Tab-separated table of C-alpha atoms in Angstrom:
chain	number	residue	atom	x	y	z
A	296	UNK	CA	0.008	-0.001	0.073
A	297	UNK	CA	1.051	3.565	-0.483
A	298	UNK	CA	2.481	5.310	2.713
A	299	UNK	CA	-0.491	7.666	2.621
A	300	UNK	CA	-3.940	7.620	0.798
A	301	UNK	CA	-6.337	10.473	1.065
A	302	UNK	CA	-9.413	11.451	-0.920
A	303	UNK	CA	-9.851	15.172	-1.503
A	304	UNK	CA	-11.652	17.733	-3.670
A	305	UNK	CA	-10.224	17.877	-7.277
A	306	UNK	CA	-8.631	20.931	-8.582
A	307	UNK	CA	-10.026	22.510	-11.641
A	308	UNK	CA	-6.948	21.177	-13.649
A	309	UNK	CA	-7.719	17.607	-12.443
A	310	UNK	CA	-11.403	18.090	-13.306
A	311	UNK	CA	-10.441	19.155	-16.767
A	312	UNK	CA	-8.420	16.003	-17.031
A	313	UNK	CA	-11.376	13.940	-16.061
A	314	UNK	CA	-13.510	15.669	-18.588
A	315	UNK	CA	-10.929	14.924	-21.213
A	316	UNK	CA	-10.987	11.321	-20.311
A	317	UNK	CA	-14.785	11.262	-20.652
A	318	UNK	CA	-14.636	12.912	-23.941
A	319	UNK	CA	-12.108	10.677	-25.276
A	320	UNK	CA	-13.629	7.349	-24.186
A	321	UNK	CA	-15.351	5.578	-26.988
A	322	UNK	CA	-19.106	5.977	-27.083
A	323	UNK	CA	-21.498	3.092	-27.962
A	324	UNK	CA	-21.612	4.127	-31.662
A	325	UNK	CA	-17.832	4.471	-31.886
A	326	UNK	CA	-17.370	0.924	-30.408
A	327	UNK	CA	-20.020	-0.271	-32.909
A	328	UNK	CA	-18.211	1.384	-35.730
A	329	UNK	CA	-14.830	0.005	-34.885
A	330	UNK	CA	-16.529	-3.410	-34.484
A	331	UNK	CA	-17.909	-3.139	-37.830
A	332	UNK	CA	-14.460	-2.064	-39.301
A	333	UNK	CA	-12.648	-4.790	-37.629
A	334	UNK	CA	-15.122	-7.347	-38.973
A	335	UNK	CA	-14.783	-6.139	-42.521
A	336	UNK	CA	-11.003	-6.255	-42.363
A	337	UNK	CA	-10.899	-9.621	-40.816
A	338	UNK	CA	-13.439	-11.002	-43.328
A	339	UNK	CA	-11.080	-9.697	-46.118
A	340	UNK	CA	-7.899	-11.097	-44.597
A	341	UNK	CA	-9.442	-14.666	-43.950
A	342	UNK	CA	-11.009	-14.650	-47.431
A	343	UNK	CA	-7.618	-13.709	-49.030
A	344	UNK	CA	-5.894	-16.363	-46.909
A	345	UNK	CA	-8.330	-19.060	-48.176
A	346	UNK	CA	-7.937	-17.848	-51.770
A	347	UNK	CA	-4.104	-18.220	-51.507
A	348	UNK	CA	-4.142	-21.478	-49.668
A	349	UNK	CA	-6.756	-23.053	-52.179
A	350	UNK	CA	-4.695	-21.687	-55.156
A	351	UNK	CA	-1.510	-23.341	-53.860
A	352	UNK	CA	-3.408	-26.732	-53.192
A	353	UNK	CA	-4.959	-26.623	-56.697
A	354	UNK	CA	-1.654	-26.022	-58.248
A	355	UNK	CA	-0.189	-28.842	-56.547
A	356	UNK	CA	-3.140	-31.153	-57.290
A	357	UNK	CA	-2.758	-30.110	-61.037
A	358	UNK	CA	1.111	-30.793	-61.077
A	359	UNK	CA	1.090	-34.008	-59.325
A	360	UNK	CA	-2.233	-35.637	-60.115
A	361	UNK	CA	-3.574	-33.533	-63.006
A	362	UNK	CA	-6.612	-32.709	-61.113
A	363	UNK	CA	-8.290	-29.405	-62.004
A	364	UNK	CA	-9.737	-27.869	-58.929
A	365	UNK	CA	-8.816	-24.111	-59.321
A	366	UNK	CA	-11.063	-21.278	-58.183
A	367	UNK	CA	-12.727	-21.296	-61.643
A	368	UNK	CA	-13.497	-25.004	-61.600
A	369	UNK	CA	-16.929	-26.428	-60.310
A	370	UNK	CA	-15.203	-27.540	-56.933
A	371	UNK	CA	-13.424	-24.113	-56.596
A	372	UNK	CA	-16.528	-22.062	-57.270
A	373	UNK	CA	-18.593	-24.108	-54.585
A	374	UNK	CA	-15.669	-23.782	-52.186
A	375	UNK	CA	-15.801	-20.021	-52.527
A	376	UNK	CA	-19.594	-20.043	-52.138
A	377	UNK	CA	-19.296	-22.080	-48.942
A	378	UNK	CA	-16.080	-20.740	-47.346
A	379	UNK	CA	-16.289	-16.944	-47.926
A	380	UNK	CA	-19.623	-16.641	-46.142
A	381	UNK	CA	-18.057	-18.763	-43.376
A	382	UNK	CA	-15.237	-16.320	-43.066
A	383	UNK	CA	-17.624	-13.529	-42.788
A	384	UNK	CA	-19.514	-15.309	-39.964
A	385	UNK	CA	-16.309	-16.002	-38.134
A	386	UNK	CA	-15.175	-12.291	-38.575
A	387	UNK	CA	-18.486	-11.074	-37.155
A	388	UNK	CA	-18.398	-13.194	-34.188
A	389	UNK	CA	-14.764	-12.573	-33.309
A	390	UNK	CA	-15.364	-8.644	-33.645
A	391	UNK	CA	-18.493	-8.918	-31.395
A	392	UNK	CA	-16.487	-10.758	-28.784
A	393	UNK	CA	-13.715	-8.100	-29.259
A	394	UNK	CA	-16.060	-5.132	-28.655
A	395	UNK	CA	-17.904	-6.889	-25.766
A	396	UNK	CA	-14.428	-7.366	-24.043
A	397	UNK	CA	-14.026	-3.619	-23.777
A	398	UNK	CA	-15.076	-2.192	-20.408
A	399	UNK	CA	-17.203	0.943	-20.731
A	400	UNK	CA	-15.452	3.415	-18.351
A	401	UNK	CA	-17.838	6.372	-19.142
A	402	UNK	CA	-20.177	5.923	-16.268
A	403	UNK	CA	-17.330	5.678	-13.704
A	404	UNK	CA	-15.552	8.760	-15.178
A	405	UNK	CA	-18.736	10.657	-15.110
A	406	UNK	CA	-19.393	9.490	-11.414
A	407	UNK	CA	-15.880	10.830	-10.547
A	408	UNK	CA	-16.605	14.081	-12.307
A	409	UNK	CA	-20.077	14.495	-10.412
A	410	UNK	CA	-18.311	13.814	-7.066
A	411	UNK	CA	-15.554	16.206	-7.872
A	412	UNK	CA	-13.043	14.185	-5.815
A	413	UNK	CA	-9.793	12.326	-6.546
A	414	UNK	CA	-7.507	9.830	-4.632
A	415	UNK	CA	-4.133	11.040	-3.719
A	416	UNK	CA	-1.450	8.275	-3.167
A	417	UNK	CA	2.054	9.076	-1.636
A	418	UNK	CA	4.952	6.620	-2.042
A	419	UNK	CA	8.508	6.448	-0.626
A	420	UNK	CA	11.172	4.547	-2.544
A	421	UNK	CA	14.775	3.453	-1.720
A	422	UNK	CA	16.160	2.121	-4.898
A	423	UNK	CA	15.339	1.661	-8.566
A	424	UNK	CA	16.028	-0.838	-11.391
A	425	UNK	CA	15.243	-0.280	-15.045
A	426	UNK	CA	14.648	-2.631	-17.769
A	427	UNK	CA	14.472	-1.900	-21.733
A	428	UNK	CA	12.122	-3.600	-24.133
A	429	UNK	CA	13.978	-4.748	-27.355
A	430	UNK	CA	11.689	-3.473	-29.958
A	431	UNK	CA	11.435	0.208	-29.383
A	432	UNK	CA	13.742	0.634	-26.448
A	433	UNK	CA	10.982	1.780	-23.986
A	434	UNK	CA	12.116	1.742	-20.363
A	435	UNK	CA	10.324	-0.070	-17.540
A	436	UNK	CA	11.202	1.110	-14.051
A	437	UNK	CA	11.040	-0.948	-10.807
A	438	UNK	CA	11.010	1.075	-7.661
A	439	UNK	CA	11.706	-0.442	-4.306
A	440	UNK	CA	9.779	0.632	-1.256
A	441	UNK	CA	10.862	0.625	2.307
A	442	UNK	CA	8.489	-2.204	3.035
A	443	UNK	CA	10.083	-4.374	0.412
A	444	UNK	CA	7.495	-3.952	-2.326
A	445	UNK	CA	8.091	-3.354	-5.893
A	446	UNK	CA	6.275	-0.545	-7.668
A	447	UNK	CA	6.200	-0.573	-11.515
A	448	UNK	CA	6.280	2.445	-13.883
A	449	UNK	CA	6.584	2.449	-17.745
A	450	UNK	CA	8.172	5.375	-19.228
A	451	UNK	CA	6.005	6.138	-22.373
A	452	UNK	CA	8.305	9.040	-23.428
A	453	UNK	CA	11.150	6.707	-23.936
A	454	UNK	CA	9.244	4.316	-26.126
A	455	UNK	CA	8.077	7.422	-28.207
A	456	UNK	CA	11.618	8.319	-28.554
A	457	UNK	CA	12.620	4.999	-29.768
A	458	UNK	CA	9.769	4.767	-32.230
A	459	UNK	CA	10.947	7.996	-33.831
A	460	UNK	CA	14.613	6.608	-33.898
A	461	UNK	CA	15.910	8.856	-31.204
A	462	UNK	CA	17.755	7.880	-27.935
A	463	UNK	CA	15.185	6.556	-25.293
A	464	UNK	CA	17.773	7.188	-22.576
A	465	UNK	CA	17.305	10.947	-23.133
A	466	UNK	CA	13.747	10.664	-21.877
A	467	UNK	CA	12.961	13.267	-19.225
A	468	UNK	CA	11.469	10.559	-16.764
A	469	UNK	CA	13.644	10.415	-13.708
A	470	UNK	CA	12.420	8.475	-10.699
A	471	UNK	CA	13.090	10.068	-7.321
A	472	UNK	CA	12.668	9.002	-3.647
A	473	UNK	CA	9.147	10.336	-3.222
A	474	UNK	CA	6.057	9.999	-5.536
A	475	UNK	CA	2.660	11.734	-5.329
A	476	UNK	CA	0.135	10.042	-7.631
A	477	UNK	CA	-3.427	11.329	-8.112
A	478	UNK	CA	-6.050	9.027	-9.453
A	479	UNK	CA	-9.735	8.987	-10.324
A	480	UNK	CA	-11.435	6.930	-7.481
A	481	UNK	CA	-13.678	4.787	-9.479
A	482	UNK	CA	-11.448	3.941	-12.520
A	483	UNK	CA	-7.998	4.034	-10.888
A	484	UNK	CA	-6.736	6.108	-13.992
A	485	UNK	CA	-3.743	8.173	-13.248
A	486	UNK	CA	-4.507	11.911	-13.511
A	487	UNK	CA	-1.114	13.227	-12.365
A	488	UNK	CA	2.098	11.995	-11.050
A	489	UNK	CA	4.895	14.011	-9.437
A	490	UNK	CA	8.286	13.011	-8.255
A	491	UNK	CA	10.187	14.778	-5.429
A	492	UNK	CA	13.098	14.079	-3.123
A	493	UNK	CA	16.409	12.636	-3.870
A	494	UNK	CA	17.236	11.052	-7.414
A	495	UNK	CA	17.395	7.192	-7.394
A	496	UNK	CA	20.663	5.983	-8.741
A	497	UNK	CA	20.299	3.918	-11.972
A	498	UNK	CA	22.531	1.472	-13.539
A	499	UNK	CA	22.617	0.512	-17.254
A	500	UNK	CA	19.122	-0.627	-18.432
A	501	UNK	CA	18.794	-4.578	-18.652
A	502	UNK	CA	17.068	-6.002	-21.766
A	503	UNK	CA	13.728	-7.501	-21.029
A	504	UNK	CA	13.630	-10.999	-22.499
A	505	UNK	CA	10.322	-12.027	-21.115
A	506	UNK	CA	7.266	-12.270	-23.172
A	507	UNK	CA	5.231	-8.936	-23.237
A	508	UNK	CA	2.270	-10.706	-21.755
A	509	UNK	CA	4.215	-11.516	-18.649
A	510	UNK	CA	5.325	-7.998	-18.040
A	511	UNK	CA	3.984	-6.378	-14.894
A	512	UNK	CA	1.254	-3.602	-15.161
A	513	UNK	CA	2.347	-0.121	-14.939
A	514	UNK	CA	1.554	2.367	-12.058
A	515	UNK	CA	0.959	-0.411	-9.549
A	516	UNK	CA	2.730	-3.006	-7.363
A	517	UNK	CA	4.102	-6.130	-9.174
A	518	UNK	CA	4.257	-9.639	-7.430
A	519	UNK	CA	7.965	-10.113	-8.618
A	520	UNK	CA	10.274	-9.933	-5.644
A	521	UNK	CA	13.007	-7.320	-5.942
A	522	UNK	CA	15.787	-9.946	-6.101
A	523	UNK	CA	14.146	-12.120	-8.860
A	524	UNK	CA	13.541	-9.177	-11.290
A	525	UNK	CA	16.559	-10.070	-13.428
A	526	UNK	CA	15.864	-13.751	-13.572
A	527	UNK	CA	12.052	-13.309	-14.337
A	528	UNK	CA	12.287	-10.459	-16.823
A	529	UNK	CA	15.774	-10.748	-18.257
A	530	UNK	CA	18.555	-13.369	-18.661
A	531	UNK	CA	19.341	-15.286	-15.454
A	532	UNK	CA	22.946	-14.804	-16.366
A	533	UNK	CA	22.495	-10.982	-16.350
A	534	UNK	CA	24.382	-9.195	-13.390
A	535	UNK	CA	22.567	-6.307	-11.770
A	536	UNK	CA	24.429	-3.213	-11.203
A	537	UNK	CA	26.044	-3.066	-7.673
A	538	UNK	CA	24.073	0.175	-6.916
A	539	UNK	CA	20.736	-1.647	-7.644
A	540	UNK	CA	20.494	-3.437	-4.364
A	541	UNK	CA	18.614	-1.372	-1.816
A	542	UNK	CA	20.454	-0.790	1.554
């Protein structure tokens, strides 16, 4: 848990941020529109895959056995009549499930706006480690608390720099010993975060070798012990910097 959690009245700036979140959250129509677009694209892709695979099979059948079963043959025409609509059904079902998996946060954001309150969390850290994802060079920070827990923060600025072929290590994100994080109470979305206190020493970033689905979520505690970060996320042979061990 944070060292201190309080609920207070939101400032005008924080209310504006919540209003922007509500405005940017997809409406029911936007969700439906994206679902339709996804279904059309998926239908086209699966149908194209069928055409390519069938053409390869027909070519092999013609060369090996002299069997004519191309798309223009009676068998090929019937295959198109049957398979292409099936691809459409598959695309529609998949898109409906995809859209239904989205949580509609608009009522929760509206409730926070109506209440006009935010949750302020205060953290204290004693050490930091950072890892770098290999695709774009985005940096993932792990911050050690005095109670032995590990707080995770992803530096989105570093990833943006990497995407535009700039040095991710030039990011302005610098963890310090104290952090104040303001969240919306009902959604848990971060509205603002401010570091203060002494800068935490950082060694060279270690490359993340774990699958992205195994990465801890950002802006929350992770269940990986401090001593196991290297072996769980990177190579077990990786040696952590000497200054990465908290006193």
